[in-house]
Coordinates of C-alpha atoms and ligand atoms in Angstrom, one line a residue:
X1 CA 172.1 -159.2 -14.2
X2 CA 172.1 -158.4 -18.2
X3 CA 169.2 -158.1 -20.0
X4 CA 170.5 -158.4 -23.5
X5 CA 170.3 -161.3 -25.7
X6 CA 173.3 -162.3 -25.0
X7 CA 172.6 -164.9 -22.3
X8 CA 169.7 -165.9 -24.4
X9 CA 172.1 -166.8 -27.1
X10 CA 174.4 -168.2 -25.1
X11 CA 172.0 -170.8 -23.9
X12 CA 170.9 -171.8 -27.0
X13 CA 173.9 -172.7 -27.9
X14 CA 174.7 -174.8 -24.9
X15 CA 171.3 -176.3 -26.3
X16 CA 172.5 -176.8 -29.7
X17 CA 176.2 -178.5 -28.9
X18 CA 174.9 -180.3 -25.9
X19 CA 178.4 -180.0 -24.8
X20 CA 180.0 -177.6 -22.4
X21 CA 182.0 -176.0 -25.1
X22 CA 181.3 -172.8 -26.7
X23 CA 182.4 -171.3 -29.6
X24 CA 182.8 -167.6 -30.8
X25 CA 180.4 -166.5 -27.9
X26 CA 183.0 -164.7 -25.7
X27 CA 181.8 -162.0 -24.5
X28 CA 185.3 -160.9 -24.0
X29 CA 186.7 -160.7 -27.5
X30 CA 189.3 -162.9 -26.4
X31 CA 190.1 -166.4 -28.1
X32 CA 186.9 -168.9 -27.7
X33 CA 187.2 -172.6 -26.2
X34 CA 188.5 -175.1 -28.6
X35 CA 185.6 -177.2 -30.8
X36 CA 184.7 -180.3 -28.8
X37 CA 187.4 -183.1 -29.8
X38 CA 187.3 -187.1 -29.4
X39 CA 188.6 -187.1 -26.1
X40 CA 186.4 -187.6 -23.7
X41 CA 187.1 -185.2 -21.3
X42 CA 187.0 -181.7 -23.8
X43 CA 189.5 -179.3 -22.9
X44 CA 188.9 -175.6 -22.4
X45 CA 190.8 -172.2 -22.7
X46 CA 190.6 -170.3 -20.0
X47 CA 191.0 -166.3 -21.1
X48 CA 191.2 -163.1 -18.9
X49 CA 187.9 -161.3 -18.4
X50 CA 188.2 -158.0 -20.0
X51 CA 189.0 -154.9 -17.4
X52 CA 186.3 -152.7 -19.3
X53 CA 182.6 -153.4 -20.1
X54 CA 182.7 -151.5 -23.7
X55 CA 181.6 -148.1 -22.9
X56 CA 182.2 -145.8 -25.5
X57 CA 182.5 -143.4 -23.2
X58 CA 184.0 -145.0 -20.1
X59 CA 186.1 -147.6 -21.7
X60 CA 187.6 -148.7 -17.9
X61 CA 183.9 -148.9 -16.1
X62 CA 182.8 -152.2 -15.5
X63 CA 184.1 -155.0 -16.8
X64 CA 183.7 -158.2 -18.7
X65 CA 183.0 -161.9 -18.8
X66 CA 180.6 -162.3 -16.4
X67 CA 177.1 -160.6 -14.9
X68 CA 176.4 -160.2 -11.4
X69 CA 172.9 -161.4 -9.7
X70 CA 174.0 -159.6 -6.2
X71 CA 175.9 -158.0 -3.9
X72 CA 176.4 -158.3 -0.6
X73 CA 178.1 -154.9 1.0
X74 CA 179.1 -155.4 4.5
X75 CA 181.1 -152.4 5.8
X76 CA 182.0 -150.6 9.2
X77 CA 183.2 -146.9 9.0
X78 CA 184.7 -145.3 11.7
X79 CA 184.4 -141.1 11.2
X80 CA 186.7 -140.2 14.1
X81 CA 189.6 -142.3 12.1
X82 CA 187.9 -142.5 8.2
X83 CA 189.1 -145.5 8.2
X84 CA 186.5 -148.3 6.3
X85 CA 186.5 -152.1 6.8
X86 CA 184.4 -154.4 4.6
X87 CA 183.4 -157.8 2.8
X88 CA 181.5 -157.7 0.1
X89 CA 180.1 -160.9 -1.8
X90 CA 179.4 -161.0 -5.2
X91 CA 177.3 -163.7 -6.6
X92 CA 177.8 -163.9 -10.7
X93 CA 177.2 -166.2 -13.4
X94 CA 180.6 -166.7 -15.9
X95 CA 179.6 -165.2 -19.7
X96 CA 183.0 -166.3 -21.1
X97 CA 185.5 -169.2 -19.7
X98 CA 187.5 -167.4 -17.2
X99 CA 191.1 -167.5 -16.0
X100 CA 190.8 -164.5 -14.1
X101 CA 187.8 -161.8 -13.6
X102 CA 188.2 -158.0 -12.7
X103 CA 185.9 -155.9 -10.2
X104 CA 186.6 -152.2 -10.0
X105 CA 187.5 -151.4 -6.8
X106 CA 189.2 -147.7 -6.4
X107 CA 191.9 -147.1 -3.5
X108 CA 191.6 -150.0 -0.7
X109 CA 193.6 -152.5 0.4
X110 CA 192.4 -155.9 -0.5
X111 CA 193.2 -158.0 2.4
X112 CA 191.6 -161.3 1.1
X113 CA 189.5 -162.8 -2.0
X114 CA 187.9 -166.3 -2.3
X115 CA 185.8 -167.4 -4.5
X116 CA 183.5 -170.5 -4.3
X117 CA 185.0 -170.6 -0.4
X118 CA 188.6 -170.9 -2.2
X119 CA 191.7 -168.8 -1.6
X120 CA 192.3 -166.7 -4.8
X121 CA 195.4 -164.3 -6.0
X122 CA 194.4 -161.3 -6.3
X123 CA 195.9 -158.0 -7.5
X124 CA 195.6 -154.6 -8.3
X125 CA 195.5 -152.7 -11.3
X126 CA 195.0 -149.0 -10.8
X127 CA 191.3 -149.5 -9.8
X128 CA 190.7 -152.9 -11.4
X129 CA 191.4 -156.0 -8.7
X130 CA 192.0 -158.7 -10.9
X131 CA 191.1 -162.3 -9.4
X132 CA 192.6 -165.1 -10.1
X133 CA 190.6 -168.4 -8.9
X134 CA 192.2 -171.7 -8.1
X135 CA 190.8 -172.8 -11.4
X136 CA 189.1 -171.3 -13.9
X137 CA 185.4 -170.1 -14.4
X138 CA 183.1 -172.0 -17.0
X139 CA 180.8 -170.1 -19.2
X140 CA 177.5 -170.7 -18.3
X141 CA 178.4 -171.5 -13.9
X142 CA 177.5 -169.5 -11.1
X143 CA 180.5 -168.6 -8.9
X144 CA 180.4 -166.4 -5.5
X145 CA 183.4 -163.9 -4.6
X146 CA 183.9 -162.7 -1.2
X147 CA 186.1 -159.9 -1.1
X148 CA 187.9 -158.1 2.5
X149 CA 189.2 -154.9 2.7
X150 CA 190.3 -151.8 4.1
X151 CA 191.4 -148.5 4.1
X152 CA 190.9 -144.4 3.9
X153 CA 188.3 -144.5 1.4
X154 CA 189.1 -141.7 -1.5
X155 CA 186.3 -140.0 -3.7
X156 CA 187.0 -140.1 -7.7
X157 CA 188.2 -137.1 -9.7
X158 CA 186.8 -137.2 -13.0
X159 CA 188.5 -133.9 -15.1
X160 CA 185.4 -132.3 -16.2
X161 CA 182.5 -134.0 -13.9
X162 CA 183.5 -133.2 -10.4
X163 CA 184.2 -135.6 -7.8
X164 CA 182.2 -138.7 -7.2
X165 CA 182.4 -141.4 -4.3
X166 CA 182.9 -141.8 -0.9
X167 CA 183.4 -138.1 0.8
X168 CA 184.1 -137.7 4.5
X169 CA 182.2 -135.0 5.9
X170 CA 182.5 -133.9 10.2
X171 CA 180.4 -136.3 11.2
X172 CA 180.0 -139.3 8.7
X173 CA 180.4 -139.9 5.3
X174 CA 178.5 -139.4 1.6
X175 CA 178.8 -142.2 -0.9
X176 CA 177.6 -140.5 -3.7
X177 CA 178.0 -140.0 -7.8
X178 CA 177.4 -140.1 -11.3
X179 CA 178.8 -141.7 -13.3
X180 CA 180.8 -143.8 -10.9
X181 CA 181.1 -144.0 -7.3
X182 CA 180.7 -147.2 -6.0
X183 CA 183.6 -148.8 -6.5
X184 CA 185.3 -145.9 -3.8
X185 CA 184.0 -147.9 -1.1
X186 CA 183.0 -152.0 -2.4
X187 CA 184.2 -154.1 -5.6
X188 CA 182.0 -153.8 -8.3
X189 CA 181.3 -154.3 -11.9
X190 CA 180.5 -150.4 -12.0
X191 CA 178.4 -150.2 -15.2
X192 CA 174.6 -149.6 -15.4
X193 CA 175.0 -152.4 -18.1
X194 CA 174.9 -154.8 -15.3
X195 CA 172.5 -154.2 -12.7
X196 CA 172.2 -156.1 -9.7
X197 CA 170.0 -156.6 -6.1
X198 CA 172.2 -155.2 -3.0
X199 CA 171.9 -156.2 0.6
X200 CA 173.8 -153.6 2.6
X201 CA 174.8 -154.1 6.0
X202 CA 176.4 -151.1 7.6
X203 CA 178.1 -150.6 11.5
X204 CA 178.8 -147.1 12.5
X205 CA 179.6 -145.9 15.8
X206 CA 176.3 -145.4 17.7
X207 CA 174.6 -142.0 17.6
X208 CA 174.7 -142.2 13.9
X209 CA 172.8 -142.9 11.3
X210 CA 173.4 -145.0 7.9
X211 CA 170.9 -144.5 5.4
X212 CA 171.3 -146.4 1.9
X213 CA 169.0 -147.9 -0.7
X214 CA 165.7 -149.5 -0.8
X215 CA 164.0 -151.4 2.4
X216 CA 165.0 -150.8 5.8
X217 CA 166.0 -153.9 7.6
X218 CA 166.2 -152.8 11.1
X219 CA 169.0 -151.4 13.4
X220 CA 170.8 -153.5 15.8
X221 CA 173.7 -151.9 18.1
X222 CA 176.6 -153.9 19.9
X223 CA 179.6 -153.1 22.3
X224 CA 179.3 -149.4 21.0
X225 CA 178.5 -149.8 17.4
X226 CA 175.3 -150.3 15.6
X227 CA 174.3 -151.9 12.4
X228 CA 172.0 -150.9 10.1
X229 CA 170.5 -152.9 7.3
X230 CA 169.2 -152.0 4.2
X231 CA 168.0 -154.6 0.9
X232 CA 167.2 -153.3 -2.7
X233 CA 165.5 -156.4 -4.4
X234 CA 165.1 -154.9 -7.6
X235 CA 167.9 -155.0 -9.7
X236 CA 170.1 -151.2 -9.6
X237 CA 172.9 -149.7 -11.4
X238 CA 175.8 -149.4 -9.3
X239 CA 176.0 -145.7 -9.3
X240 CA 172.5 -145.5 -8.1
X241 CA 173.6 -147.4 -4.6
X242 CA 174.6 -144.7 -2.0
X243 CA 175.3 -144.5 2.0
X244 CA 175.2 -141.6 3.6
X245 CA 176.1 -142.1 7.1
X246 CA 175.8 -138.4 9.9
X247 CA 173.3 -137.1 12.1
X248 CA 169.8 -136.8 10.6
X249 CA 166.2 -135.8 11.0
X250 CA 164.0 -139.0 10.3
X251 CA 160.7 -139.5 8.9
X252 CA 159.4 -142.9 8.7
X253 CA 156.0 -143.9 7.3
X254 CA 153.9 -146.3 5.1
X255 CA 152.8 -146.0 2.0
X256 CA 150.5 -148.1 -0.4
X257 CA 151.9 -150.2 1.9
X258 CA 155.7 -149.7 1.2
X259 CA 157.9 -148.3 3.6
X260 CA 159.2 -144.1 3.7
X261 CA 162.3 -143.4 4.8
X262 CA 163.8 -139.8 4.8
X263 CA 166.7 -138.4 6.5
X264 CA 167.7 -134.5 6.6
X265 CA 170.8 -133.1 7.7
X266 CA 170.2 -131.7 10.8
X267 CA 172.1 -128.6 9.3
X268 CA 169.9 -128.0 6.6
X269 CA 166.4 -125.7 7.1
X270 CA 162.8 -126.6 7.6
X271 CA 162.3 -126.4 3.6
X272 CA 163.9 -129.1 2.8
X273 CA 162.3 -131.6 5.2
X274 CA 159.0 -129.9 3.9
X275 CA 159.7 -130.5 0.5
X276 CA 161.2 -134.3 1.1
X277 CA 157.6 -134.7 2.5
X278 CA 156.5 -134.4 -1.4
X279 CA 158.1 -137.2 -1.8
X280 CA 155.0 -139.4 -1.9
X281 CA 152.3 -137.1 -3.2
X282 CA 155.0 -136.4 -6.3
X283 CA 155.5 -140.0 -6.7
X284 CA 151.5 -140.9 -6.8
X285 CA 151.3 -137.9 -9.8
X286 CA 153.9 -139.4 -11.7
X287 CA 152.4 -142.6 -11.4
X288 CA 149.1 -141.1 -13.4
X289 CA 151.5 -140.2 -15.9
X290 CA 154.3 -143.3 -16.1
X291 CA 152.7 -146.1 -14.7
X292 CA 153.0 -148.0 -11.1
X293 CA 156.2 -146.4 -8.6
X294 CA 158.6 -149.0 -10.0
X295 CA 160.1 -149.9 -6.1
X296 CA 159.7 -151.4 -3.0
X297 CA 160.5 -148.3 -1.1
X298 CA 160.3 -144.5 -1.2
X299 CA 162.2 -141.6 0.7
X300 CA 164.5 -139.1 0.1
X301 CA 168.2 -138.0 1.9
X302 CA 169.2 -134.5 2.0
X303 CA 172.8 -133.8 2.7
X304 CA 174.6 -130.5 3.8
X305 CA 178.2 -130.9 2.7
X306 CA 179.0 -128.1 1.0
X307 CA 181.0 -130.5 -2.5
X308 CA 177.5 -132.0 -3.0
X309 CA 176.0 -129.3 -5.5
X310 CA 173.7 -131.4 -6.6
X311 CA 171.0 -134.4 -6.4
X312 CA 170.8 -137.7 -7.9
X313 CA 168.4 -139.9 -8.0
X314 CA 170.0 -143.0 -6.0
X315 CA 167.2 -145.7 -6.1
X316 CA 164.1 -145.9 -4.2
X317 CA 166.0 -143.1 -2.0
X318 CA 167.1 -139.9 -4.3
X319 CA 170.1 -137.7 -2.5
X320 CA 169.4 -134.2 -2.7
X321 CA 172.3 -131.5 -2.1
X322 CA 170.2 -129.0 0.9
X323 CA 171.3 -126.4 -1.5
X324 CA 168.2 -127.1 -3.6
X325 CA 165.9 -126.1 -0.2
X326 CA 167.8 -122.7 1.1
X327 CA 165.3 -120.5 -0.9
X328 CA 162.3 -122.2 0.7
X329 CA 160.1 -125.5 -0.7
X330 CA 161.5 -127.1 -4.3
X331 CA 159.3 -129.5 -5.5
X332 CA 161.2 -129.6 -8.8
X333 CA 163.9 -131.4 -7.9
X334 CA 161.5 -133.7 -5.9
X335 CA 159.7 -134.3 -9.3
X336 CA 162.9 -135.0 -11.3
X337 CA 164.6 -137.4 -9.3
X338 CA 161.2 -139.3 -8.8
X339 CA 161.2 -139.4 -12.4
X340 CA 164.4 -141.2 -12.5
X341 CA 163.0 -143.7 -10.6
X342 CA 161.2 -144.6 -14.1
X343 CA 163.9 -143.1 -16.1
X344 CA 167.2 -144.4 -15.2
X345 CA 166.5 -146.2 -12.5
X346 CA 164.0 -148.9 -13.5
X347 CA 164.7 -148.5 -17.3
X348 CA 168.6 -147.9 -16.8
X349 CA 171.4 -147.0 -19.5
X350 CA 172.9 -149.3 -21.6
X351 CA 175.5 -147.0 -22.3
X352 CA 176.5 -143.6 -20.8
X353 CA 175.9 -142.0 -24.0
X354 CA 172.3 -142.5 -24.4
X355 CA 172.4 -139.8 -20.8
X356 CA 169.7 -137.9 -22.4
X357 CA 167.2 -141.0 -22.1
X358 CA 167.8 -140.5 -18.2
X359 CA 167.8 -136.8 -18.0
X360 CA 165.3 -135.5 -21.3
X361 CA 162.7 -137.7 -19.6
X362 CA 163.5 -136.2 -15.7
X363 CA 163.4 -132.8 -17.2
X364 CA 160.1 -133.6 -19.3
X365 CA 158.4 -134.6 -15.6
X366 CA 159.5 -131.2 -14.0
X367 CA 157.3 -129.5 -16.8
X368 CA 155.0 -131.5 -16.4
X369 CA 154.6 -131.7 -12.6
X370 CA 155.1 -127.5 -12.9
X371 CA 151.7 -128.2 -15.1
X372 CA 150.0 -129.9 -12.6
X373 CA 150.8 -127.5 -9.9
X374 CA 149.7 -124.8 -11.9
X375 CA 152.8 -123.0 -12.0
X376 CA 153.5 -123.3 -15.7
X377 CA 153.0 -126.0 -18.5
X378 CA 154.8 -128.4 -20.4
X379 CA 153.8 -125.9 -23.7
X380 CA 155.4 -122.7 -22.3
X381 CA 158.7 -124.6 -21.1
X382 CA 159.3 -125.7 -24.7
X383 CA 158.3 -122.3 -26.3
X384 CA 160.2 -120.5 -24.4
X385 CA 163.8 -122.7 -24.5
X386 CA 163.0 -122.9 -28.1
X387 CA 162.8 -119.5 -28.5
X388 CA 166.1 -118.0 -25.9
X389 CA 167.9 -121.5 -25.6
X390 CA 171.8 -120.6 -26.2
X391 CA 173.3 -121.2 -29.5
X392 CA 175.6 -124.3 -27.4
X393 CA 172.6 -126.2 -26.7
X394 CA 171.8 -126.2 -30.2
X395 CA 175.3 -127.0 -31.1
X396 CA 175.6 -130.0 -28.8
X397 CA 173.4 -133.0 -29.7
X398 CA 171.7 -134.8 -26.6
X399 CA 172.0 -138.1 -28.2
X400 CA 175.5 -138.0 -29.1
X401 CA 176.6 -135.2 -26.2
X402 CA 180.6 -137.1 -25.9
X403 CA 181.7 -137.5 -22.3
X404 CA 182.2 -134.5 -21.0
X405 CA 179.0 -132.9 -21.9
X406 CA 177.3 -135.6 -19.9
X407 CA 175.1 -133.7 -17.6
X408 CA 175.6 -130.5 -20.5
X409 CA 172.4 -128.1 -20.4
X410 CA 171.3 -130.1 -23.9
X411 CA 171.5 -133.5 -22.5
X412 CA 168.6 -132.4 -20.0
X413 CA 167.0 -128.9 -21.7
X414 CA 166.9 -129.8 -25.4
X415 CA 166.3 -133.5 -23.8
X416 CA 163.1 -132.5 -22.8
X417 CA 162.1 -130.9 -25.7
X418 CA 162.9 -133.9 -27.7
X419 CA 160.2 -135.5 -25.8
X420 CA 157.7 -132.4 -26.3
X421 CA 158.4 -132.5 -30.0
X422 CA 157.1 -136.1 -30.0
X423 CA 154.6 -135.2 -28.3
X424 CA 153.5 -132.4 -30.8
X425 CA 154.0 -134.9 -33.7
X426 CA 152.2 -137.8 -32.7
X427 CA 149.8 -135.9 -30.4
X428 CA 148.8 -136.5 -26.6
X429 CA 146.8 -140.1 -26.6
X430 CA 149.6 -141.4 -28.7
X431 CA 152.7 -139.7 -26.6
X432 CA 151.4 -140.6 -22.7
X433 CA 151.0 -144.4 -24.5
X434 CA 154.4 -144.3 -25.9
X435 CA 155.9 -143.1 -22.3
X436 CA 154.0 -145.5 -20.3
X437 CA 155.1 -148.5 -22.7
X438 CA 158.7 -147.9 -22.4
X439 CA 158.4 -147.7 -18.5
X440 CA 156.5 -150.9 -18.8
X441 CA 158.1 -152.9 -21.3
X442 CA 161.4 -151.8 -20.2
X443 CA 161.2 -152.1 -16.6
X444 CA 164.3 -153.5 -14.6
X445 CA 166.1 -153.5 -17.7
X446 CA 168.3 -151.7 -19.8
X447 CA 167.8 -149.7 -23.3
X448 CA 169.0 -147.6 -26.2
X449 CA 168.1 -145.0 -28.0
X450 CA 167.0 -147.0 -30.9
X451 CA 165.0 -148.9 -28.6
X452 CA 163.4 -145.8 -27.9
X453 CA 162.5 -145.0 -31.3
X454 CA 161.6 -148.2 -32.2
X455 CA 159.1 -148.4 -29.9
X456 CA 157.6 -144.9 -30.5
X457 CA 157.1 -145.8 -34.1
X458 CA 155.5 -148.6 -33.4
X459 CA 153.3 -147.5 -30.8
X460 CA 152.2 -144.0 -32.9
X461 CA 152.4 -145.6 -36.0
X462 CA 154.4 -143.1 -37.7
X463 CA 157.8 -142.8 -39.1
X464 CA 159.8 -140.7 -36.4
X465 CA 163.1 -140.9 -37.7
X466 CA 164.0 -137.9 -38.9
X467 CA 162.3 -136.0 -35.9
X468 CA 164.7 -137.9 -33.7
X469 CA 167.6 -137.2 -35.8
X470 CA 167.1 -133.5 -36.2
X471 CA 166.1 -133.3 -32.4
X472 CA 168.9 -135.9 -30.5
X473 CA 171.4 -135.5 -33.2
X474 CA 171.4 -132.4 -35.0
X475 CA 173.5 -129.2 -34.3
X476 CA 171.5 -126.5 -35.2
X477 CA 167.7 -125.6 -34.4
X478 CA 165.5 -128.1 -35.8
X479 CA 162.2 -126.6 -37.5
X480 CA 158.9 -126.5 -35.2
X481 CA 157.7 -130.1 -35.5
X482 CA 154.1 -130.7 -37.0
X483 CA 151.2 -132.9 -35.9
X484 CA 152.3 -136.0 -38.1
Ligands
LIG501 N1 171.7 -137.4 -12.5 C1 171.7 -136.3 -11.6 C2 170.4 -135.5 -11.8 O1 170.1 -135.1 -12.9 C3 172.9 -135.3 -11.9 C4 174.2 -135.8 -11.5 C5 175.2 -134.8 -11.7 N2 176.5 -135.5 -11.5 C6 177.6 -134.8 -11.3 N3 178.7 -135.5 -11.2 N4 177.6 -133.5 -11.3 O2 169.6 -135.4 -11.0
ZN502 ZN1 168.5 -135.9 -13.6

């Protein structure tokens, strides 16, 4: 689902022509529909949906022409033979008249596609599967894809960000990664710009356990093989959907009446279930500060394998490399990927460039959780990167950090202290209001940075533009802000 005004406009159009033929709003690019004519029955051009969703960054991710309500992942993984079976059904709404739609979908072999119930062609692309239906998508319709496949799932080998996907490990398999990873192991339109509700339905050989996002559904096992359900009902990025299939320690709970669920490798030490145990008391403090715990669910999942270095903040259930633990408790990294929950998860990326929106504000709630816990404060973390950072983090510009500084020391370091340099111009009432509006008025969607600043000015009152500019986009040290 979008939450742009593009559907708005589309609609009211359909409202203003009163016909089923659009002009000049394909999403697409590509040639619109003809204008109505006399005949009675109007005819309509049918284009390809485009194989990219626009990023500026990440041209290929996603794609366009349509915007998907929900998935349904259905998928059996055998370790011993890494082999991966699966249907996934994807229910979307046409944005553009269709001939033929992509999903991303990377390695696989597409054994079947139908959409509405009907056979469709289907082929492949590098990691696009383009569909063709028996006839062609109308702007404006609802349509259902069901999609079987199979296959060695692969993990994705981005140059400079590392690997992300679907790893096997001895005794399962990690679904994990930034910025893509989902389409390693079901069809997707694999761009935060189009979030969606999942239902994930996962059989394993029994003795194992499948974790993924949001709500547990209950276990069920069968002739050797048990299945294990899981629903996210509030709409996620693709990236932030994960299973993580092995052997695990499990702690289950309620709370605030929402169910925890958290699974540790059983290889990892006694710190890191300690510290997953956080999870709850580190959500309820970021609460005070953000607003309510944007989702149905909380836990955390901490894997062992050695090519995870690092945690992500998969929704409602972050992933968390047991790296993070081997020195004893880290609440930190606790505190940063609940933060994502807010920031990134509820309020999710438009576009991959505005990163810093994600990882400035996850950064911000580490100093400010390291506050709370008395171990430092939000003050001395600034001071002191503003004093020693390196001369690259003032070179590189959060807002504007180009691809392969994505998860760059600026994008979250100088990130944060674009948020503690509002704070010191517009003061502390005025900066807690400003974060808590954009969780609020921004929840389940998608933003910019403009958005962002927009809504700081409005909400302090003050012109923040060139604090922005000299903070997200300058390269060089901007001067110690003043109390506006
Ligand atoms: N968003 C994650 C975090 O800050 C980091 C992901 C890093 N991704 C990667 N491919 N190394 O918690
Ligand atoms: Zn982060």
């Amino acid at each position: 689902m979008r939450v742009t005004r593009r559907r708005l406009r589309v609609g009211a159009a359909l409202l203003v022509t009163g016909a089923l033929v659009l002009s000049g709003c394909d999403s697409t690019g590509t040639e619109a529909a003809p204008s109505p004519s006399a005949s009675p029955t109007p005819s309509r051009t049918f284009t390809a949906g485009a194989p990219g969703a626009g990023d500026a960054y990440f041209p290929s991710y996603g794609n366009g022409g349509y915007d998907v309500a929900r998935y349904a992942v259905k998928v059996r993984y055998d370790p011993a033979k890494d082999h991966l079976t699966g249907t996934t059904t994807v229910q979307a709404t046409a944005t553009a008249d269709l001939s033929t739609f992509n999903l991303d979908l990377a390695g696989l072999t597409v054994t079947a596609v139908t959409v509405d119930g009907a056979p469709a062609t289907h082929r492949r692309e590098r990691n696009e599967l383009v569909i063709k239906p028996a006839s062609g998508l109308v702007n404006g319709n609802g349509f259902v894809a069901e999609i079987t496949y199979e296959g060695v799932p692969k993990p994705l080998r981005n140059e400079t960000l590392g690997e992300g996907g679907f790893l096997h490990t001895p005794d399962g398999a990690i679904a994990l990664g930034q910025p893509e990873s989902a389409s390693t192991w079901y069809p997707v339109n694999d761009h935060p710009s189009d979030k969606a509700t999942y239902d994930f339905e996962v059989t394993v050989p029994d003795g194992l356990t499948a974790v993924s996002n949001g709500v547990p559904g209950g276990k069920a096992s069968k002739d050797g093989w048990t299945t294990w359900k899981w629903s996210e009902k509030s709409p996620m990025a693709s990236y932030l959907s994960t299973l993580v299939i092995g052997q695990f320690r499990i702690t289950t709970a309620t709370h605030r009446g929402k169910p925890v669920y958290s699974a540790v490798a059983i290889a990892a030490n006694g710190s890191a279930d300690s510290s997953i145990a956080e999870t709850t008391e580190v959500a309820d403090y970021l609460e005070t500060v953000f607003g309510p715990y944007p989702f149905d669910a909380y836990g955390g999942v901490v894997v062992s394998d050695n090519r995870i270095s690092y945690a992500l903040e998969t929704q409602s259930r972050p992933v968390y490399s047991a790296g993070f633990f081997r020195q004893g408790v880290n609440t930190e990294v606790v505190a940063h990927e609940l933060a994502h929950q807010w920031f990134g998860d509820s309020v999710s990326l438009g576009r991959w460039e505005d990163i810093w929106l994600n990882e400035g504000f996850a950064t911000y709630a580490e100093w400010l959780w390291a506050e709370h816990t008395r171990k430092s404060t939000a003050k001395a973390a600034f001071d002191s990167r503003y004093a020693g950072a390196s001369a690259k983090l003032w070179k590189t510009p959060p807002g504007k950090p180009g691809a392969k500084e994505l998860f760059s020391e600026s994008v979250y370091q100088r990130g944060g202290m674009t948020l503690h340099a509002l704070r010191m111009s517009v003061g502390d009432k005025a900066f807690f209001q400003i974060v808590r509006a954009w969780a609020a008025e921004k929840h389940n969607g998608t933003a910019t940075t403009a958005e962002f600043v927009a809504l700081a000015e409005r909400v302090s009152g003050k012109q923040l533009d060139a604090l922005f500019d000299a903070w997200l986009y300058g390269t060089q040290r901007p001067a110690l802000p003043r109390r506006l």
